[in-house]
Short mmCIF file of C-alpha atoms in Angstrom, two decimals:
data_model
loop_
_atom_site.label_atom_id
_atom_site.label_comp_id
_atom_site.label_asym_id
_atom_site.label_seq_id
_atom_site.Cartn_x
_atom_site.Cartn_y
_atom_site.Cartn_z
CA MET A 236 19.65 13.39 -23.20
CA LYS A 237 17.00 11.46 -21.22
CA GLU A 238 17.69 10.75 -17.51
CA LYS A 239 18.64 7.16 -16.60
CA LEU A 240 15.86 5.12 -14.93
CA TYR A 241 16.16 1.41 -13.83
CA ILE A 242 13.10 -0.64 -13.51
CA ILE A 243 13.89 -3.76 -11.64
CA LYS A 244 11.91 -6.81 -11.16
CA ILE A 245 12.37 -9.38 -8.43
CA GLY A 246 10.29 -12.64 -8.20
CA GLY A 247 9.24 -15.47 -5.78
CA ALA A 248 12.44 -17.43 -4.83
CA LEU A 249 14.09 -14.09 -3.55
CA ILE A 250 11.05 -12.90 -1.52
CA ASP A 251 10.80 -16.26 0.22
CA ASP A 252 14.42 -15.88 1.32
CA PRO A 253 14.63 -13.08 3.85
CA GLU A 254 18.50 -13.15 3.98
CA LEU A 255 19.00 -13.11 0.33
CA LEU A 256 16.13 -10.38 0.02
CA ASP A 257 17.92 -8.35 2.40
CA GLN A 258 21.12 -8.60 0.45
CA PHE A 259 19.44 -7.65 -2.74
CA LEU A 260 17.61 -4.65 -1.07
CA GLU A 261 21.09 -3.42 -0.01
CA GLN A 262 22.36 -3.50 -3.46
CA PHE A 263 19.16 -1.91 -4.75
CA SER A 264 19.16 0.85 -2.25
CA GLU A 265 22.86 1.67 -3.36
CA ILE A 266 21.88 2.54 -6.95
CA LYS A 267 22.44 6.34 -7.43
CA GLU A 268 20.21 6.68 -10.52
CA LYS A 269 16.41 6.86 -10.57
CA LYS A 270 14.86 3.48 -9.91
CA ILE A 271 11.53 1.60 -9.55
CA LEU A 272 11.13 -1.86 -7.98
CA VAL A 273 8.53 -4.46 -9.18
CA HIS A 274 7.98 -7.41 -7.04
CA GLY A 275 6.16 -10.73 -7.44
CA GLY A 276 4.61 -12.87 -4.93
CA GLY A 277 6.53 -15.82 -3.67
CA LYS A 278 5.04 -18.76 -1.84
CA LEU A 279 3.22 -16.81 0.99
CA ALA A 280 -0.07 -16.49 -0.91
CA THR A 281 -0.18 -20.20 -1.68
CA THR A 282 0.62 -21.24 1.90
CA LEU A 283 -2.00 -18.80 3.18
CA ALA A 284 -4.53 -20.06 0.77
CA ASP A 285 -3.74 -23.68 1.96
CA LYS A 286 -4.05 -22.97 5.56
CA LEU A 287 -7.51 -21.26 5.01
CA GLY A 288 -8.68 -24.17 2.81
CA VAL A 289 -8.94 -22.03 -0.36
CA GLU A 290 -8.37 -24.28 -3.27
CA GLN A 291 -6.39 -23.24 -6.31
CA LYS A 292 -8.74 -23.49 -9.38
CA MET A 293 -7.49 -24.63 -12.65
CA ILE A 294 -9.20 -24.76 -16.12
CA ASN A 295 -7.41 -26.39 -18.86
CA GLY A 296 -4.23 -26.31 -16.89
CA ARG A 297 -4.50 -22.41 -16.46
CA ARG A 298 -4.89 -20.82 -13.07
CA ILE A 299 -7.95 -18.97 -12.21
CA THR A 300 -8.13 -16.13 -9.60
CA ASP A 301 -11.56 -16.35 -7.96
CA LYS A 302 -12.69 -13.76 -5.48
CA GLU A 303 -11.34 -15.75 -2.36
CA THR A 304 -7.94 -16.14 -4.09
CA LEU A 305 -7.88 -12.30 -5.12
CA ASP A 306 -8.58 -11.37 -1.56
CA ILE A 307 -5.58 -13.30 -0.37
CA VAL A 308 -3.13 -12.18 -3.13
CA ALA A 309 -4.16 -8.48 -2.38
CA MET A 310 -3.46 -8.86 1.23
CA VAL A 311 -0.34 -10.78 0.88
CA TYR A 312 1.21 -8.95 -2.17
CA ALA A 313 0.15 -5.26 -1.53
CA GLY A 314 0.11 -5.41 2.27
CA GLY A 315 2.53 -7.99 3.68
CA ILE A 316 5.22 -8.37 0.99
CA ASN A 317 5.02 -4.72 -0.23
CA LYS A 318 5.09 -3.01 3.22
CA ASN A 319 7.92 -5.19 4.49
CA ILE A 320 10.05 -4.33 1.46
CA VAL A 321 9.41 -0.60 1.88
CA ALA A 322 10.28 -0.75 5.56
CA LYS A 323 13.44 -2.65 4.83
CA LEU A 324 14.38 -0.07 2.11
CA GLN A 325 13.53 2.91 4.38
CA GLN A 326 15.94 1.27 6.88
CA LYS A 327 18.55 1.48 4.17
CA LYS A 328 17.93 5.13 3.48
CA CYS A 329 16.07 4.45 0.21
CA LYS A 330 13.04 6.65 0.01
CA ALA A 331 10.74 3.70 -1.00
CA ILE A 332 6.90 4.36 -1.32
CA GLY A 333 4.88 1.25 -2.04
CA PHE A 334 2.03 1.00 -4.50
CA SER A 335 -0.67 -1.17 -5.99
CA GLY A 336 -1.93 -0.32 -9.48
CA ALA A 337 -5.07 0.98 -7.77
CA ASP A 338 -3.15 3.68 -5.75
CA ALA A 339 -3.58 7.02 -7.61
CA ASN A 340 -4.86 4.97 -10.65
CA LEU A 341 -1.15 4.15 -11.34
CA ILE A 342 -1.87 1.03 -13.39
CA LYS A 343 -5.42 0.51 -14.67
CA ALA A 344 -6.01 -3.13 -16.13
CA LYS A 345 -8.73 -4.77 -18.05
CA LYS A 346 -10.23 -8.08 -16.96
CA ARG A 347 -8.59 -10.74 -19.09
CA GLU A 348 -10.83 -11.65 -21.99
CA HIS A 349 -10.80 -15.28 -23.38
CA PRO A 350 -13.15 -17.04 -25.76
CA GLU A 351 -13.42 -20.13 -23.47
CA ILE A 352 -11.96 -19.43 -20.14
CA ASP A 353 -13.04 -17.08 -17.38
CA PHE A 354 -9.76 -16.28 -15.50
CA GLY A 355 -11.70 -14.45 -12.73
CA PHE A 356 -9.74 -11.40 -11.26
CA VAL A 357 -6.91 -11.44 -13.70
CA GLY A 358 -5.94 -8.02 -15.24
CA ASP A 359 -4.33 -7.38 -18.58
CA ILE A 360 -2.45 -4.34 -19.18
CA GLU A 361 -0.98 -2.21 -21.99
CA LYS A 362 1.40 0.86 -22.43
CA GLU A 363 -1.59 3.17 -21.95
CA SER A 364 -2.62 1.53 -18.61
CA VAL A 365 0.36 3.06 -16.81
CA ASN A 366 -0.08 6.55 -15.32
CA ARG A 367 3.34 7.77 -16.37
CA LYS A 368 2.78 11.39 -15.77
CA LEU A 369 2.18 10.80 -11.94
CA ILE A 370 4.88 8.10 -11.72
CA SER A 371 7.33 10.89 -13.20
CA LYS A 372 6.15 13.30 -10.75
CA LEU A 373 6.72 10.89 -7.75
CA ILE A 374 10.12 10.06 -8.99
CA LYS A 375 10.96 13.83 -9.23
CA LEU A 376 10.13 13.95 -5.60
CA LYS A 377 13.08 11.69 -5.25
CA LEU A 378 10.68 8.83 -4.25
CA VAL A 379 11.44 5.21 -5.36
CA PRO A 380 8.10 3.42 -6.36
CA VAL A 381 7.86 -0.15 -5.23
CA PHE A 382 5.08 -1.96 -6.98
CA SER A 383 3.28 -5.05 -6.00
CA ALA A 384 1.47 -6.95 -8.82
CA ILE A 385 -1.93 -5.86 -8.02
CA THR A 386 -3.87 -3.65 -10.27
CA HIS A 387 -7.42 -2.43 -10.75
CA ASP A 388 -10.03 -1.40 -13.38
CA LYS A 389 -11.30 1.88 -12.06
CA LYS A 390 -14.69 0.15 -11.39
CA GLY A 391 -13.96 -0.92 -8.00
CA ASN A 392 -12.27 -4.19 -8.70
CA LEU A 393 -8.69 -5.17 -7.81
CA PHE A 394 -6.89 -7.58 -10.18
CA ASN A 395 -3.99 -9.99 -10.05
CA THR A 396 -1.47 -9.10 -12.85
CA ASN A 397 1.79 -10.78 -13.82
CA ALA A 398 4.73 -8.93 -12.24
CA ASP A 399 7.04 -9.59 -15.12
CA THR A 400 4.40 -7.99 -17.51
CA ILE A 401 4.10 -5.03 -15.16
CA ALA A 402 7.77 -4.34 -15.24
CA SER A 403 7.90 -4.61 -19.06
CA VAL A 404 4.85 -2.52 -19.73
CA MET A 405 5.94 0.11 -17.14
CA ALA A 406 9.36 0.31 -18.86
CA GLN A 407 7.72 0.79 -22.22
CA ALA A 408 5.53 3.58 -20.90
CA LEU A 409 8.32 5.45 -19.31
CA SER A 410 10.83 5.16 -22.06
CA SER A 411 9.33 8.25 -23.79
CA LYS A 412 10.60 10.26 -20.79
CA TYR A 413 13.56 8.35 -19.45
CA ASP A 414 16.58 6.20 -20.67
CA VAL A 415 15.03 3.06 -19.31
CA GLU A 416 17.13 -0.05 -18.32
CA LEU A 417 14.85 -3.01 -17.45
CA LEU A 418 16.37 -5.82 -15.21
CA TYR A 419 14.78 -8.99 -14.55
CA CYS A 420 16.41 -10.30 -11.50
CA PHE A 421 16.08 -14.08 -10.88
CA ASP A 422 17.98 -17.15 -9.59
CA LYS A 423 19.96 -18.01 -12.56
CA GLU A 424 23.15 -16.24 -14.09
CA GLY A 425 21.15 -15.44 -17.23
CA VAL A 426 19.58 -17.35 -20.04
CA LEU A 427 21.64 -20.64 -19.94
CA GLU A 428 22.56 -22.87 -22.91
CA ASN A 429 22.44 -25.67 -20.44
CA VAL A 430 20.21 -25.04 -17.40
CA GLU A 431 22.45 -27.34 -15.29
CA ASP A 432 25.69 -25.31 -16.15
CA PRO A 433 25.73 -21.85 -14.60
CA GLY A 434 28.78 -21.11 -16.90
CA SER A 435 26.71 -21.51 -20.08
CA VAL A 436 25.21 -17.99 -19.97
CA ILE A 437 24.15 -16.79 -23.46
CA LYS A 438 25.35 -13.19 -23.60
CA LYS A 439 22.77 -11.82 -25.99
CA VAL A 440 19.38 -13.24 -27.01
CA SER A 441 17.72 -11.52 -29.98
CA GLU A 442 13.99 -12.21 -31.12
CA GLU A 443 15.42 -14.64 -33.82
CA GLU A 444 17.77 -16.38 -31.32
CA PHE A 445 14.68 -16.65 -28.97
CA SER A 446 12.67 -18.60 -31.44
CA VAL A 447 15.64 -20.89 -32.32
CA LEU A 448 16.07 -21.70 -28.67
CA LYS A 449 12.44 -22.18 -27.85
CA GLU A 450 12.08 -24.53 -30.87
CA ALA A 451 15.05 -26.58 -29.75
CA GLY A 452 13.33 -26.95 -26.39
CA LYS A 453 16.36 -25.13 -24.65
CA LEU A 454 14.26 -22.87 -22.50
CA HIS A 455 12.67 -24.19 -19.43
CA LYS A 456 9.08 -23.05 -18.76
CA GLY A 457 9.65 -20.59 -16.03
CA ILE A 458 11.94 -18.33 -18.29
CA LEU A 459 9.63 -18.07 -21.36
CA PRO A 460 7.25 -15.52 -20.09
CA LYS A 461 10.14 -13.58 -18.76
CA LEU A 462 11.87 -13.57 -22.17
CA GLU A 463 8.60 -12.72 -23.85
CA ASN A 464 8.15 -9.82 -21.70
CA ALA A 465 11.75 -8.73 -22.08
CA LEU A 466 11.43 -8.90 -25.82
CA GLY A 467 8.20 -6.97 -25.77
CA ALA A 468 10.11 -4.22 -23.85
CA VAL A 469 12.91 -4.04 -26.52
CA LYS A 470 10.48 -4.06 -29.31
CA ASN A 471 8.73 -1.13 -27.72
CA ASN A 472 11.79 1.26 -27.25
CA VAL A 473 13.11 0.25 -23.85
CA ASN A 474 16.71 1.05 -24.24
CA LYS A 475 18.31 -1.93 -22.44
CA VAL A 476 16.94 -5.11 -21.06
CA PHE A 477 18.90 -7.72 -19.12
CA LEU A 478 18.14 -10.98 -17.29
CA ILE A 479 20.62 -11.13 -14.44
CA LYS A 480 21.18 -13.21 -11.15
CA GLU A 481 19.69 -11.36 -8.20
CA THR A 482 23.05 -11.39 -6.33
CA GLN A 483 24.76 -9.71 -9.13
CA LEU A 484 22.74 -6.41 -9.27
CA LYS A 485 25.47 -4.34 -7.90
CA ASN A 486 28.21 -5.84 -10.43
CA HIS A 487 25.73 -5.32 -13.21
CA ILE A 488 25.05 -1.73 -12.47
CA GLU A 489 28.67 -0.85 -12.08
CA SER A 490 30.02 -2.92 -14.83
CA HIS A 491 27.41 -4.39 -16.87
CA HIS A 492 29.03 -7.70 -16.18
CA GLY A 493 27.14 -10.98 -16.46
CA GLY A 494 23.72 -11.85 -17.32
CA THR A 495 21.94 -11.95 -20.72
CA GLU A 496 21.07 -8.85 -22.74
CA ILE A 497 17.83 -9.17 -24.72
CA CYS A 498 18.08 -7.37 -28.09
CA LEU A 499 16.18 -6.85 -31.31
CA MET B 1218 -5.90 32.32 5.13
CA LYS B 1219 -4.95 28.57 5.50
CA GLU B 1220 -6.53 26.20 3.01
CA LYS B 1221 -9.18 23.85 4.38
CA LEU B 1222 -8.17 20.22 4.95
CA TYR B 1223 -10.48 17.35 6.23
CA ILE B 1224 -8.78 14.66 8.07
CA ILE B 1225 -11.51 11.91 8.42
CA LYS B 1226 -11.33 8.69 10.44
CA ILE B 1227 -13.35 5.62 9.96
CA GLY B 1228 -13.46 2.51 12.02
CA GLY B 1229 -14.20 -1.18 12.18
CA ALA B 1230 -18.01 -1.46 12.12
CA LEU B 1231 -18.05 0.60 8.95
CA ILE B 1232 -15.32 -1.47 7.25
CA ASP B 1233 -17.21 -4.64 8.28
CA ASP B 1234 -20.30 -3.47 6.41
CA PRO B 1235 -19.67 -3.21 2.51
CA GLU B 1236 -22.90 -1.49 1.87
CA LEU B 1237 -22.50 1.16 4.49
CA LEU B 1238 -18.74 1.58 3.52
CA ASP B 1239 -19.73 2.21 -0.08
CA GLN B 1240 -22.37 4.85 0.96
CA PHE B 1241 -19.69 6.43 3.26
CA LEU B 1242 -17.10 6.52 0.44
CA GLU B 1243 -19.58 8.06 -1.99
CA GLN B 1244 -20.10 10.93 0.51
CA PHE B 1245 -16.37 11.16 1.14
CA SER B 1246 -15.54 11.36 -2.60
CA GLU B 1247 -18.13 14.37 -3.05
CA ILE B 1248 -16.17 16.53 -0.61
CA LYS B 1249 -14.59 19.26 -2.72
CA GLU B 1250 -11.99 20.46 -0.32
CA LYS B 1251 -8.64 18.79 0.37
CA LYS B 1252 -8.98 15.60 2.43
CA ILE B 1253 -7.24 12.56 4.01
CA LEU B 1254 -8.95 9.37 5.05
CA VAL B 1255 -7.55 7.41 7.95
CA HIS B 1256 -9.15 3.72 8.45
CA GLY B 1257 -9.05 1.40 11.28
CA GLY B 1258 -9.09 -2.44 10.89
CA GLY B 1259 -12.51 -4.13 11.63
CA LYS B 1260 -12.95 -7.68 12.33
CA LEU B 1261 -11.17 -9.13 9.42
CA ALA B 1262 -7.64 -9.46 11.08
CA THR B 1263 -9.25 -11.21 14.21
CA THR B 1264 -11.24 -13.66 11.86
CA LEU B 1265 -8.11 -14.45 9.95
CA ALA B 1266 -5.93 -14.85 13.05
CA ASP B 1267 -8.64 -17.27 14.33
CA LYS B 1268 -8.77 -19.29 11.16
CA LEU B 1269 -4.80 -19.53 11.25
CA GLY B 1270 -4.76 -20.51 14.81
CA VAL B 1271 -2.97 -17.37 16.01
CA GLU B 1272 -4.03 -16.53 19.54
CA GLN B 1273 -4.54 -13.02 20.78
CA LYS B 1274 -2.10 -12.54 23.63
CA MET B 1275 -3.00 -10.44 26.46
CA ILE B 1276 -1.03 -9.28 29.50
CA ASN B 1277 -2.95 -7.58 32.36
CA GLY B 1278 -5.94 -7.19 30.05
CA ARG B 1279 -3.71 -5.23 27.47
CA ARG B 1280 -3.54 -6.63 23.87
CA ILE B 1281 0.02 -7.55 22.77
CA THR B 1282 1.06 -7.49 19.07
CA ASP B 1283 3.41 -10.47 18.52
CA LYS B 1284 5.21 -10.91 15.22
CA GLU B 1285 2.50 -13.41 13.90
CA THR B 1286 -0.24 -10.87 14.83
CA LEU B 1287 1.66 -8.06 13.14
CA ASP B 1288 2.17 -10.09 9.91
CA ILE B 1289 -1.72 -10.46 9.86
CA VAL B 1290 -2.61 -6.80 10.55
CA ALA B 1291 -0.12 -5.55 8.05
CA MET B 1292 -1.75 -7.77 5.41
CA VAL B 1293 -5.15 -7.18 6.22
CA TYR B 1294 -4.92 -3.35 7.09
CA ALA B 1295 -2.27 -2.13 4.55
CA GLY B 1296 -3.23 -4.65 1.91
CA GLY B 1297 -6.85 -6.05 1.92
CA ILE B 1298 -8.76 -3.19 3.40
CA ASN B 1299 -6.56 -0.21 2.17
CA LYS B 1300 -6.37 -1.37 -1.50
CA ASN B 1301 -10.15 -2.21 -1.48
CA ILE B 1302 -11.03 1.27 -0.13
CA VAL B 1303 -8.66 2.92 -2.61
CA ALA B 1304 -10.08 0.93 -5.52
CA LYS B 1305 -13.63 1.84 -4.58
CA LEU B 1306 -12.64 5.58 -4.25
CA GLN B 1307 -11.00 5.49 -7.64
CA GLN B 1308 -14.29 3.99 -9.00
CA LYS B 1309 -15.91 7.17 -7.61
CA LYS B 1310 -13.43 9.40 -9.32
CA CYS B 1311 -11.68 10.41 -6.09
CA LYS B 1312 -7.95 10.34 -6.73
CA ALA B 1313 -7.03 8.03 -3.73
CA ILE B 1314 -3.62 6.76 -2.92
CA GLY B 1315 -3.18 4.21 -0.12
CA PHE B 1316 -0.43 4.29 2.33
CA SER B 1317 1.06 2.82 5.37
CA GLY B 1318 3.32 4.90 7.56
CA ALA B 1319 6.28 3.06 6.05
CA ASP B 1320 5.54 4.46 2.65
CA ALA B 1321 7.98 7.30 1.95
CA ASN B 1322 8.47 7.41 5.89
CA LEU B 1323 5.19 9.11 6.06
CA ILE B 1324 4.75 8.26 9.83
CA LYS B 1325 7.70 6.97 11.79
CA ALA B 1326 6.76 5.39 15.10
CA LYS B 1327 8.70 4.23 18.25
CA LYS B 1328 8.14 0.94 19.81
CA ARG B 1329 5.76 1.43 22.77
CA GLU B 1330 7.78 1.71 26.09
CA HIS B 1331 6.18 0.48 29.30
CA PRO B 1332 7.95 -0.39 32.57
CA GLU B 1333 6.17 -3.71 32.93
CA ILE B 1334 4.65 -4.86 29.65
CA ASP B 1335 6.33 -5.61 26.30
CA PHE B 1336 3.48 -4.65 23.84
CA GLY B 1337 5.36 -6.10 20.93
CA PHE B 1338 4.99 -4.52 17.64
CA VAL B 1339 2.90 -1.45 18.75
CA GLY B 1340 4.21 1.91 17.73
CA ASP B 1341 3.60 5.14 19.29
CA ILE B 1342 3.66 8.45 17.56
CA GLU B 1343 3.88 12.10 18.08
CA LYS B 1344 3.58 15.30 15.99
CA GLU B 1345 7.11 15.06 14.69
CA SER B 1346 6.57 11.44 13.56
CA VAL B 1347 4.48 12.79 10.64
CA ASN B 1348 6.21 13.78 7.31
CA ARG B 1349 4.09 16.81 6.71
CA LYS B 1350 6.23 18.10 4.00
CA LEU B 1351 5.67 15.21 1.65
CA ILE B 1352 2.09 14.84 2.76
CA SER B 1353 1.52 18.47 1.75
CA LYS B 1354 3.34 17.78 -1.72
CA LEU B 1355 1.01 14.84 -2.19
CA ILE B 1356 -2.13 16.86 -1.46
CA LYS B 1357 -0.89 19.41 -3.86
CA LEU B 1358 -0.82 16.89 -6.65
CA LYS B 1359 -4.67 16.67 -5.99
CA LEU B 1360 -4.04 13.28 -4.48
CA VAL B 1361 -6.19 11.90 -1.62
CA PRO B 1362 -4.14 10.03 0.85
CA VAL B 1363 -5.81 6.86 2.44
CA PHE B 1364 -3.86 5.76 5.56
CA SER B 1365 -4.12 2.39 7.21
CA ALA B 1366 -2.83 2.33 10.73
CA ILE B 1367 0.43 0.50 10.11
CA THR B 1368 3.52 2.50 10.73
CA HIS B 1369 7.34 1.70 10.90
CA ASP B 1370 10.40 2.61 12.83
CA LYS B 1371 12.77 3.22 10.04
CA LYS B 1372 14.82 0.27 11.47
CA GLY B 1373 12.98 -2.18 9.19
CA ASN B 1374 10.00 -3.02 11.48
CA LEU B 1375 6.39 -2.32 10.97
CA PHE B 1376 4.06 -1.54 13.76
CA ASN B 1377 0.37 -1.56 14.61
CA THR B 1378 -0.70 1.87 15.84
CA ASN B 1379 -4.03 3.30 16.93
CA ALA B 1380 -5.96 4.66 13.94
CA ASP B 1381 -7.61 7.19 16.12
CA THR B 1382 -4.22 8.41 17.25
CA ILE B 1383 -2.80 8.45 13.71
CA ALA B 1384 -5.87 10.87 12.86
CA SER B 1385 -5.23 13.20 15.78
CA VAL B 1386 -1.55 13.25 15.42
CA MET B 1387 -1.72 13.81 11.68
CA ALA B 1388 -4.37 16.71 12.06
CA GLN B 1389 -1.85 18.28 14.75
CA ALA B 1390 1.15 17.94 12.38
CA LEU B 1391 -0.82 19.51 9.30
CA SER B 1392 -2.47 22.35 11.36
CA SER B 1393 0.45 24.71 10.80
CA LYS B 1394 -0.10 24.65 7.10
CA TYR B 1395 -3.81 23.91 6.78
CA ASP B 1396 -7.09 24.82 8.42
CA VAL B 1397 -7.66 21.32 9.69
CA GLU B 1398 -11.01 19.98 10.50
CA LEU B 1399 -10.64 16.50 12.13
CA LEU B 1400 -13.87 14.33 11.97
CA TYR B 1401 -14.19 10.90 13.84
CA CYS B 1402 -17.10 9.15 12.18
CA PHE B 1403 -18.59 6.15 14.09
CA ASP B 1404 -21.81 4.37 14.34
CA LYS B 1405 -23.29 6.81 16.98
CA GLU B 1406 -25.04 10.21 16.37
CA GLY B 1407 -22.20 11.80 18.53
CA VAL B 1408 -21.44 11.81 22.27
CA LEU B 1409 -24.66 10.66 23.88
CA GLU B 1410 -25.84 11.60 27.35
CA ASN B 1411 -27.78 8.41 27.27
CA VAL B 1412 -26.19 5.64 25.00
CA GLU B 1413 -29.56 4.18 24.44
CA ASP B 1414 -31.11 7.44 23.18
CA PRO B 1415 -29.77 8.64 19.90
CA GLY B 1416 -31.59 11.82 20.41
CA SER B 1417 -29.40 12.74 23.54
CA VAL B 1418 -26.51 14.12 21.56
CA ILE B 1419 -24.27 16.44 23.55
CA LYS B 1420 -23.69 19.28 21.18
CA LYS B 1421 -20.27 20.37 22.69
CA VAL B 1422 -17.85 18.57 24.87
CA SER B 1423 -15.05 20.57 26.51
CA GLU B 1424 -11.97 19.09 28.41
CA GLU B 1425 -13.80 20.00 31.62
CA GLU B 1426 -17.11 18.53 30.45
CA PHE B 1427 -15.19 15.30 29.37
CA SER B 1428 -13.83 14.89 33.02
CA VAL B 1429 -17.28 15.41 34.45
CA LEU B 1430 -18.87 12.87 32.01
CA LYS B 1431 -16.15 10.40 32.59
CA GLU B 1432 -16.33 10.69 36.36
CA ALA B 1433 -20.00 10.09 36.12
CA GLY B 1434 -19.50 6.88 34.28
CA LYS B 1435 -21.57 8.20 31.26
CA LEU B 1436 -19.01 7.40 28.60
CA HIS B 1437 -18.80 3.94 27.38
CA LYS B 1438 -15.34 2.39 27.05
CA GLY B 1439 -15.21 2.59 23.16
CA ILE B 1440 -15.56 6.28 23.10
CA LEU B 1441 -12.99 7.19 25.74
CA PRO B 1442 -9.79 6.89 23.55
CA LYS B 1443 -11.76 8.66 20.71
CA LEU B 1444 -12.40 11.58 22.96
CA GLU B 1445 -8.96 11.64 24.36
CA ASN B 1446 -7.36 11.78 21.01
CA ALA B 1447 -10.00 14.36 19.93
CA LEU B 1448 -9.15 16.58 22.83
CA GLY B 1449 -5.37 15.96 22.12
CA ALA B 1450 -6.00 17.52 18.72
CA VAL B 1451 -7.95 20.60 20.07
CA LYS B 1452 -5.35 21.25 22.48
CA ASN B 1453 -2.65 21.17 19.78
CA ASN B 1454 -4.20 23.78 17.37
CA VAL B 1455 -6.47 21.67 15.30
CA ASN B 1456 -9.13 24.23 14.30
CA LYS B 1457 -12.30 21.99 14.47
CA VAL B 1458 -12.91 18.41 15.86
CA PHE B 1459 -16.15 16.62 15.70
CA LEU B 1460 -17.47 13.09 16.39
CA ILE B 1461 -20.24 12.33 13.84
CA LYS B 1462 -22.28 9.42 12.69
CA GLU B 1463 -20.74 7.86 9.57
CA THR B 1464 -24.01 8.38 7.53
CA GLN B 1465 -24.09 11.92 8.29
CA LEU B 1466 -20.76 12.97 6.80
CA LYS B 1467 -22.33 14.81 3.84
CA ASN B 1468 -24.84 16.73 6.11
CA HIS B 1469 -22.03 17.62 8.39
CA ILE B 1470 -19.76 18.86 5.58
CA GLU B 1471 -22.65 20.89 4.09
CA SER B 1472 -24.33 22.33 7.14
CA HIS B 1473 -22.34 21.31 10.24
CA HIS B 1474 -25.46 19.63 11.30
CA GLY B 1475 -25.45 17.03 14.09
CA GLY B 1476 -22.49 15.36 15.87
CA THR B 1477 -20.64 16.43 18.85
CA GLU B 1478 -18.03 19.26 18.73
CA ILE B 1479 -14.83 18.89 20.85
CA CYS B 1480 -13.47 22.08 22.24
CA LEU B 1481 -11.25 23.57 24.74
#
């Protein structure tokens, strides 16, 4: 039987709220099984870019990561946020070790290719991008990897990569070795039938149901990429995938209570 | 016989010069023996602080690291600079892995204590601060640790710590297990009899000679802490300690040519 491994993704809203983040990290540190944390960025990078007068470039409504923006996100994500999370986890006796994808070539990305748009320093990844051998070795040393969403191309360039995608792809890569449970933690109770009603959690969403919900316009924009990444994980042998509320992590681990399960 | 381990420190001027840095990293990546890189900060943090309107606070001529300054140096050192160095080394097929002292509790510092001055988020370290067991395990995985000069106190706080000191203390901590050679790389040919004359390199400096040179006012300010840290290493069983010019790393490794050796 494969050993259990939790891969847990947290995002912007949580990172921007120190008290909530601390509460979450407390729950995270209490998980007894093997675990990996993947974190997004929050508003800090945008705030810093604004202060420095670095404009956000958009082409056809898509965000471009130019060199100046990359320099900022690399600093903020892999430096400021990542090291602060690691220090807080260390305080809670969790053996956290912070990484970008460049470190030990843990996640090697390719610059995004697009027929019309040059996205700049945006890196796309696939299952083979993940250095699962080394990640397994680090986990075996009882370390708890904490990943920022910065990757590299092994040609000396850093990239900005979607954190939801990193969590999904890492879960896929590690599923051959571990019994992976992938948890997307966010500020909602799960996928909601009615976004205004926290009680309207849909307990299970399959690929088919996802299409129906999407067609019906019932999914707000923010949740779409999360669900697509979650489905990608399920389709690629990740054993369990859930969307849960950040404050419910402990409840979920202990009783699988609440949240939305994503399934085939 | 103990295995050879190079601990190599680089500083600001090199980090601020991309071309020179690349040349150095090329030489560093060619070292066949086990190795660790420790890097300082450069001007980037100061530039950023200026742009953000964060003033450098001084008390009695000593620099204070307040929370705003710490947030900046953590971002710049552990994020921007560290990850860029790691990405460049990965490009050169060196299995670099970037760390702050918070990661895996690799360097645990104590807030600097002083009877009159509160230095803020400045961390002091000693031999016992270094997690040498885990660093040895990482080195055994053929990884090349790259340390930024950010540490933590295991109480959730990050600290700014002198990079020269980190290199010295790490060399001391690892000398029980490895045959350590500590190299301080900087922009001079070594310790100079006459700072205007690159040909006036003093080949060896002992503790006694250091006192004589210091008394005679022959050492410029910048080199004093470097020499004190270098002597601290020699006195604590580090096998070899040199100050060399950054561009001479390869020459030094191959033939021990040039530079100043620090000895008892």
